[in-house]
Amino acid sequence: MSLRLVLLGPPGAGKGTLAGILEKELGLAHVSTGEIFRDEIRRKTSLGKTVNRFVTSGRLVPDELVVSVMAGQLARRRKGRGLALDGFPRTVGQAKGLEAFLSDRGLALDGAIYLDCPTPLLIARLSGRRVCSRCGSNYHIRTMRPRRSGVCDACGGTLIVRKDDQVNTITKRLVIDRAQATPLLDFYRQHHRLYRVSGSGGAVRVFQRVQRLMQQRGWLKK
Ligand code: AP5
Ligand code: MG
């Protein structure tokens, strides 16, 4: 499938969870800026050292750096394979950077899917999230439990709380996101690419809503 999607939504809306299902069910490559940065931080690379203070404190990494990292990532991907971009773009500057990267290659986005979620649900999801310290897989203490408590199903790694999931950092991330969301959504609305989907309910229900949208738009044939 060669569908190219951007997944938008506040922290905890379920972008990563949905992108994981899109990868498994439809073969789209899940590319997450947050995961790329956390992996660089884990490996203590020079990029990891540069982005560490932004990521752990919940502030946005500067646009030029994000766009150049993503351009490098996307250029290395196999042509023709579809994409689910998770957490990128997050500002209008990044959205323009992505448009320029794609149009230089004669490509375009099919859609930007915004996952709508009420704030209390975002906070409940983020404060209960656990992630694998080795492979980055996501869990939740109530809604997505691992088979063995504290242990990753995928690789056996130890589950931990993400540094930016501390209560005060969650609040900060939600405030920062709100400031960026309005102009970013306006950008995709003006380009007729914005689709809003409810992110409430279980992960399978959210995926089914997205699948319905894909059927309506004829994207499943791509
Ligand atoms: P990033 O990793 O992208 O974090 P985020 O946008 O804050 O989003 P989250 O990963 O917290 O939430 P999500 O929507 O993916 O939800 P998830 O599926 O995990 O970015 C981290 C940091 O990196 C940023 O703060 C910034 O510093 C930097 N960064 C990244 N991209 C950047 C960019 N483009 N520009 C600048 N800086 C950038 O779900 C959350 C929890 O809920 C999980 O526990 C999950 O199991 C559970 N859950 C999810 N969906 C459901 C469901 N439907 N039902 C029940 N439980 C669910
Ligand atoms: Mg995520």
Tab-separated table of C-alpha atoms and ligand atoms in Angstrom:
chain	number	residue	atom	x	y	z
A	1	MET	CA	0.000	0.000	0.000
A	2	SER	CA	1.413	3.432	-0.964
A	3	LEU	CA	-0.853	5.600	1.168
A	4	ARG	CA	0.882	8.555	2.853
A	5	LEU	CA	-0.771	9.738	6.064
A	6	VAL	CA	0.061	12.173	8.820
A	7	LEU	CA	-1.392	11.377	12.256
A	8	LEU	CA	-2.143	14.475	14.293
A	9	GLY	CA	-3.447	14.898	17.817
A	10	PRO	CA	-2.431	15.978	21.288
A	11	PRO	CA	-0.122	13.939	23.521
A	12	GLY	CA	-1.976	10.779	24.527
A	13	ALA	CA	-4.493	10.919	21.636
A	14	GLY	CA	-3.239	7.500	20.503
A	15	LYS	CA	-1.130	8.432	17.448
A	16	GLY	CA	1.547	5.858	18.226
A	17	THR	CA	-0.980	3.160	19.062
A	18	LEU	CA	-2.929	3.747	15.827
A	19	ALA	CA	0.251	3.942	13.719
A	20	GLY	CA	1.344	0.581	15.164
A	21	ILE	CA	-1.969	-0.986	14.080
A	22	LEU	CA	-1.746	0.626	10.611
A	23	GLU	CA	1.717	-0.903	10.239
A	24	LYS	CA	0.561	-4.348	11.341
A	25	GLU	CA	-2.750	-4.441	9.468
A	26	LEU	CA	-2.020	-2.422	6.324
A	27	GLY	CA	1.774	-2.482	6.017
A	28	LEU	CA	2.255	1.286	6.368
A	29	ALA	CA	5.680	2.173	7.788
A	30	HIS	CA	5.240	3.729	11.251
A	31	VAL	CA	7.660	6.647	11.530
A	32	SER	CA	7.582	8.473	14.876
A	33	THR	CA	9.738	11.510	15.568
A	34	GLY	CA	9.354	10.931	19.311
A	35	GLU	CA	10.617	7.322	18.967
A	36	ILE	CA	13.515	8.398	16.741
A	37	PHE	CA	14.582	11.001	19.316
A	38	ARG	CA	14.158	8.636	22.297
A	39	ASP	CA	16.254	6.007	20.499
A	40	GLU	CA	19.014	8.564	19.834
A	41	ILE	CA	18.889	9.571	23.522
A	42	ARG	CA	19.107	5.893	24.631
A	43	ARG	CA	22.139	5.392	22.368
A	44	LYS	CA	23.734	8.664	23.609
A	45	THR	CA	24.438	9.860	20.057
A	46	SER	CA	25.266	13.506	19.376
A	47	LEU	CA	21.707	14.053	18.055
A	48	GLY	CA	20.424	12.384	21.248
A	49	LYS	CA	22.470	14.777	23.380
A	50	THR	CA	21.130	17.776	21.437
A	51	VAL	CA	17.452	16.803	21.688
A	52	ASN	CA	17.521	15.348	25.221
A	53	ARG	CA	16.688	18.574	27.068
A	54	PHE	CA	13.741	19.280	24.745
A	55	VAL	CA	12.247	15.784	24.805
A	56	THR	CA	12.552	15.123	28.547
A	57	SER	CA	11.095	18.520	29.458
A	58	GLY	CA	8.232	18.282	26.918
A	59	ARG	CA	9.376	21.235	24.773
A	60	LEU	CA	9.441	21.035	20.986
A	61	VAL	CA	12.711	20.340	19.200
A	62	PRO	CA	13.482	23.282	16.816
A	63	ASP	CA	11.846	22.990	13.376
A	64	GLU	CA	15.044	23.027	11.246
A	65	LEU	CA	16.490	20.100	13.191
A	66	VAL	CA	13.245	18.058	13.080
A	67	VAL	CA	12.780	18.649	9.346
A	68	SER	CA	16.362	17.677	8.519
A	69	VAL	CA	16.190	14.496	10.662
A	70	MET	CA	12.892	13.499	9.033
A	71	ALA	CA	14.105	14.286	5.510
A	72	GLY	CA	17.052	11.934	6.161
A	73	GLN	CA	14.744	9.242	7.550
A	74	LEU	CA	12.228	9.475	4.703
A	75	ALA	CA	14.885	9.542	1.997
A	76	ARG	CA	16.195	6.177	3.270
A	77	ARG	CA	12.758	4.483	3.108
A	78	ARG	CA	11.753	2.116	0.326
A	79	LYS	CA	9.903	3.973	-2.445
A	80	GLY	CA	6.304	2.875	-2.914
A	81	ARG	CA	5.756	1.758	0.668
A	82	GLY	CA	3.047	3.739	2.453
A	83	LEU	CA	3.752	5.863	5.514
A	84	ALA	CA	2.039	6.732	8.766
A	85	LEU	CA	3.866	9.753	10.178
A	86	ASP	CA	3.347	9.960	13.949
A	87	GLY	CA	4.150	13.235	15.725
A	88	PHE	CA	5.436	14.964	12.591
A	89	PRO	CA	4.687	17.595	11.449
A	90	ARG	CA	3.761	19.463	14.620
A	91	THR	CA	4.127	23.064	13.458
A	92	VAL	CA	3.250	24.893	10.240
A	93	GLY	CA	6.997	25.287	9.564
A	94	GLN	CA	7.414	21.487	9.700
A	95	ALA	CA	4.293	20.942	7.567
A	96	LYS	CA	5.766	23.214	4.889
A	97	GLY	CA	9.087	21.362	5.161
A	98	LEU	CA	7.288	18.043	4.598
A	99	GLU	CA	5.329	19.424	1.620
A	100	ALA	CA	8.582	20.654	0.030
A	101	PHE	CA	10.314	17.289	0.624
A	102	LEU	CA	7.425	15.345	-0.969
A	103	SER	CA	6.780	17.680	-3.892
A	104	ASP	CA	10.504	17.628	-4.823
A	105	ARG	CA	9.985	13.890	-5.346
A	106	GLY	CA	6.660	14.229	-7.179
A	107	LEU	CA	4.780	12.902	-4.134
A	108	ALA	CA	1.947	14.220	-1.962
A	109	LEU	CA	0.189	13.420	1.282
A	110	ASP	CA	-3.147	11.657	1.048
A	111	GLY	CA	-4.503	12.913	4.347
A	112	ALA	CA	-3.863	14.324	7.798
A	113	ILE	CA	-5.932	12.458	10.386
A	114	TYR	CA	-6.556	14.345	13.609
A	115	LEU	CA	-7.447	12.195	16.622
A	116	ASP	CA	-9.886	14.122	18.795
A	117	CYS	CA	-9.822	13.321	22.527
A	118	PRO	CA	-11.116	15.064	25.645
A	119	THR	CA	-8.378	16.339	28.000
A	120	PRO	CA	-9.279	14.101	31.004
A	121	LEU	CA	-8.866	11.041	28.740
A	122	LEU	CA	-5.467	12.325	27.507
A	123	ILE	CA	-4.276	12.728	31.092
A	124	ALA	CA	-5.548	9.272	32.105
A	125	ARG	CA	-3.778	7.687	29.125
A	126	LEU	CA	-0.467	9.488	29.636
A	127	SER	CA	-0.306	9.022	33.390
A	128	GLY	CA	-0.980	5.269	33.009
A	129	ARG	CA	1.363	4.685	30.075
A	130	ARG	CA	4.369	2.385	30.479
A	131	VAL	CA	7.024	1.948	27.789
A	132	CYS	CA	9.650	-0.689	27.201
A	133	SER	CA	13.094	0.585	28.166
A	134	ARG	CA	14.636	-1.599	25.444
A	135	CYS	CA	12.368	-1.504	22.355
A	136	GLY	CA	10.017	1.423	23.117
A	137	SER	CA	6.739	-0.597	22.877
A	138	ASN	CA	3.773	1.104	24.567
A	139	TYR	CA	1.482	-0.282	27.284
A	140	HIS	CA	-1.077	1.090	29.713
A	141	ILE	CA	-1.603	-0.007	33.293
A	142	ARG	CA	-5.359	-0.436	32.740
A	143	THR	CA	-6.210	-0.489	29.023
A	144	MET	CA	-3.198	-2.235	27.439
A	145	ARG	CA	-1.562	-4.461	29.999
A	146	PRO	CA	1.425	-6.629	29.190
A	147	ARG	CA	1.045	-10.389	29.710
A	148	ARG	CA	3.536	-10.239	32.632
A	149	SER	CA	3.401	-7.170	34.835
A	150	GLY	CA	6.350	-4.814	34.229
A	151	VAL	CA	7.750	-6.899	31.331
A	152	CYS	CA	7.526	-6.129	27.589
A	153	ASP	CA	5.597	-8.762	25.572
A	154	ALA	CA	7.687	-8.029	22.474
A	155	CYS	CA	11.267	-8.230	23.811
A	156	GLY	CA	11.186	-9.024	27.561
A	157	GLY	CA	12.563	-5.551	28.429
A	158	THR	CA	11.607	-3.717	31.634
A	159	LEU	CA	8.627	-1.353	31.460
A	160	ILE	CA	9.205	2.182	32.740
A	161	VAL	CA	7.426	5.551	32.908
A	162	ARG	CA	8.453	7.889	30.076
A	163	LYS	CA	10.378	10.898	31.479
A	164	ASP	CA	7.889	13.321	29.900
A	165	ASP	CA	4.912	11.473	31.446
A	166	GLN	CA	5.447	13.081	34.889
A	167	VAL	CA	2.292	15.035	35.850
A	168	ASN	CA	3.781	18.547	35.525
A	169	THR	CA	5.425	17.703	32.175
A	170	ILE	CA	2.140	16.258	30.848
A	171	THR	CA	0.407	19.566	31.631
A	172	LYS	CA	3.200	21.515	29.910
A	173	ARG	CA	3.044	19.310	26.785
A	174	LEU	CA	-0.719	19.766	26.526
A	175	VAL	CA	-0.338	23.571	26.728
A	176	ILE	CA	2.439	23.604	24.093
A	177	ASP	CA	0.382	21.349	21.837
A	178	ARG	CA	-2.697	23.589	22.044
A	179	ALA	CA	-0.680	26.596	20.884
A	180	GLN	CA	0.586	24.730	17.775
A	181	ALA	CA	-2.570	22.785	16.952
A	182	THR	CA	-4.802	25.606	15.670
A	183	PRO	CA	-2.450	26.935	12.949
A	184	LEU	CA	-1.408	23.389	11.984
A	185	LEU	CA	-5.012	22.212	11.592
A	186	ASP	CA	-5.816	25.404	9.636
A	187	PHE	CA	-2.906	24.591	7.310
A	188	TYR	CA	-4.242	21.106	6.514
A	189	ARG	CA	-7.838	22.356	6.306
A	190	GLN	CA	-6.775	24.941	3.716
A	191	HIS	CA	-5.018	22.169	1.758
A	192	HIS	CA	-8.216	20.025	1.962
A	193	ARG	CA	-6.393	17.199	3.655
A	194	LEU	CA	-7.764	17.354	7.211
A	195	TYR	CA	-9.927	14.495	8.551
A	196	ARG	CA	-11.073	14.477	12.174
A	197	VAL	CA	-11.701	11.122	13.817
A	198	SER	CA	-12.707	10.473	17.418
A	199	GLY	CA	-9.778	8.993	19.355
A	200	SER	CA	-11.996	7.908	22.266
A	201	GLY	CA	-12.769	4.268	22.968
A	202	GLY	CA	-10.535	1.245	22.569
A	203	ALA	CA	-7.697	1.070	20.040
A	204	VAL	CA	-9.610	-1.369	17.801
A	205	ARG	CA	-12.616	0.983	17.632
A	206	VAL	CA	-10.373	3.905	16.701
A	207	PHE	CA	-8.749	1.803	13.960
A	208	GLN	CA	-12.209	0.789	12.653
A	209	ARG	CA	-13.189	4.477	12.402
A	210	VAL	CA	-10.030	5.177	10.423
A	211	GLN	CA	-10.666	2.151	8.200
A	212	ARG	CA	-14.160	3.490	7.459
A	213	LEU	CA	-12.665	6.850	6.492
A	214	MET	CA	-10.184	5.028	4.233
A	215	GLN	CA	-13.004	3.140	2.536
A	216	GLN	CA	-14.997	6.356	2.010
A	217	ARG	CA	-11.973	8.105	0.492
A	218	GLY	CA	-11.021	5.115	-1.688
A	219	TRP	CA	-7.607	4.950	0.023
A	220	LEU	CA	-7.692	1.194	0.600
A	221	LYS	CA	-7.172	0.621	-3.136
A	222	LYS	CA	-3.863	2.539	-3.126
B	1	AP5	P1	6.013	12.087	20.958
B	1	AP5	O1	6.659	10.821	21.332
B	1	AP5	O2	5.484	12.244	19.608
B	1	AP5	O3	4.927	12.411	22.058
B	1	AP5	P2	3.487	13.134	21.982
B	1	AP5	O4	3.100	13.814	20.742
B	1	AP5	O5	3.453	13.942	23.219
B	1	AP5	O6	2.515	11.975	21.931
B	1	AP5	P3	2.530	10.707	22.816
B	1	AP5	O7	3.516	9.723	22.276
B	1	AP5	O8	2.640	11.056	24.263
B	1	AP5	O9	1.030	10.210	22.608
B	1	AP5	P4	0.387	9.353	21.436
B	1	AP5	O10	-0.649	10.185	20.764
B	1	AP5	O11	1.414	8.692	20.587
B	1	AP5	O12	-0.367	8.295	22.326
B	1	AP5	P5	-0.059	6.729	22.567
B	1	AP5	O13	-0.466	5.946	21.375
B	1	AP5	O14	1.311	6.540	23.103
B	1	AP5	O15	7.049	13.281	21.205
B	1	AP5	C1	7.796	13.341	22.394
B	1	AP5	C2	8.671	14.580	22.398
B	1	AP5	O16	9.598	14.527	21.293
B	1	AP5	C3	7.959	15.927	22.215
B	1	AP5	O17	7.445	16.432	23.429
B	1	AP5	C4	9.102	16.784	21.666
B	1	AP5	O18	9.999	17.162	22.665
B	1	AP5	C5	9.792	15.823	20.727
B	1	AP5	N1	9.202	15.825	19.393
B	1	AP5	C6	8.616	14.771	18.774
B	1	AP5	N2	8.171	15.125	17.560
B	1	AP5	C7	8.472	16.430	17.412
B	1	AP5	C8	8.260	17.353	16.371
B	1	AP5	N3	7.632	17.001	15.233
B	1	AP5	N4	8.678	18.628	16.545
B	1	AP5	C9	9.312	19.002	17.664
B	1	AP5	N5	9.561	18.171	18.700
B	1	AP5	C10	9.142	16.886	18.568
B	1	AP5	O19	-1.114	6.441	23.724
B	1	AP5	C11	-0.931	6.946	25.027
B	1	AP5	C12	-1.349	5.886	26.060
B	1	AP5	O20	-2.719	5.580	25.916
B	1	AP5	C13	-0.604	4.535	25.904
B	1	AP5	O21	-0.392	4.013	27.186
B	1	AP5	C14	-1.561	3.659	25.107
B	1	AP5	O22	-1.384	2.310	25.469
B	1	AP5	C15	-2.932	4.209	25.555
B	1	AP5	N6	-3.905	4.233	24.452
B	1	AP5	C16	-3.722	4.802	23.224
B	1	AP5	N7	-4.829	4.680	22.472
B	1	AP5	C17	-5.732	4.039	23.254
B	1	AP5	C18	-7.075	3.635	23.061
B	1	AP5	N8	-7.727	3.864	21.902
B	1	AP5	N9	-7.718	3.027	24.069
B	1	AP5	C19	-7.099	2.805	25.231
B	1	AP5	N10	-5.823	3.143	25.508
B	1	AP5	C20	-5.147	3.763	24.511
B	2	MG	MG	3.506	8.564	20.623
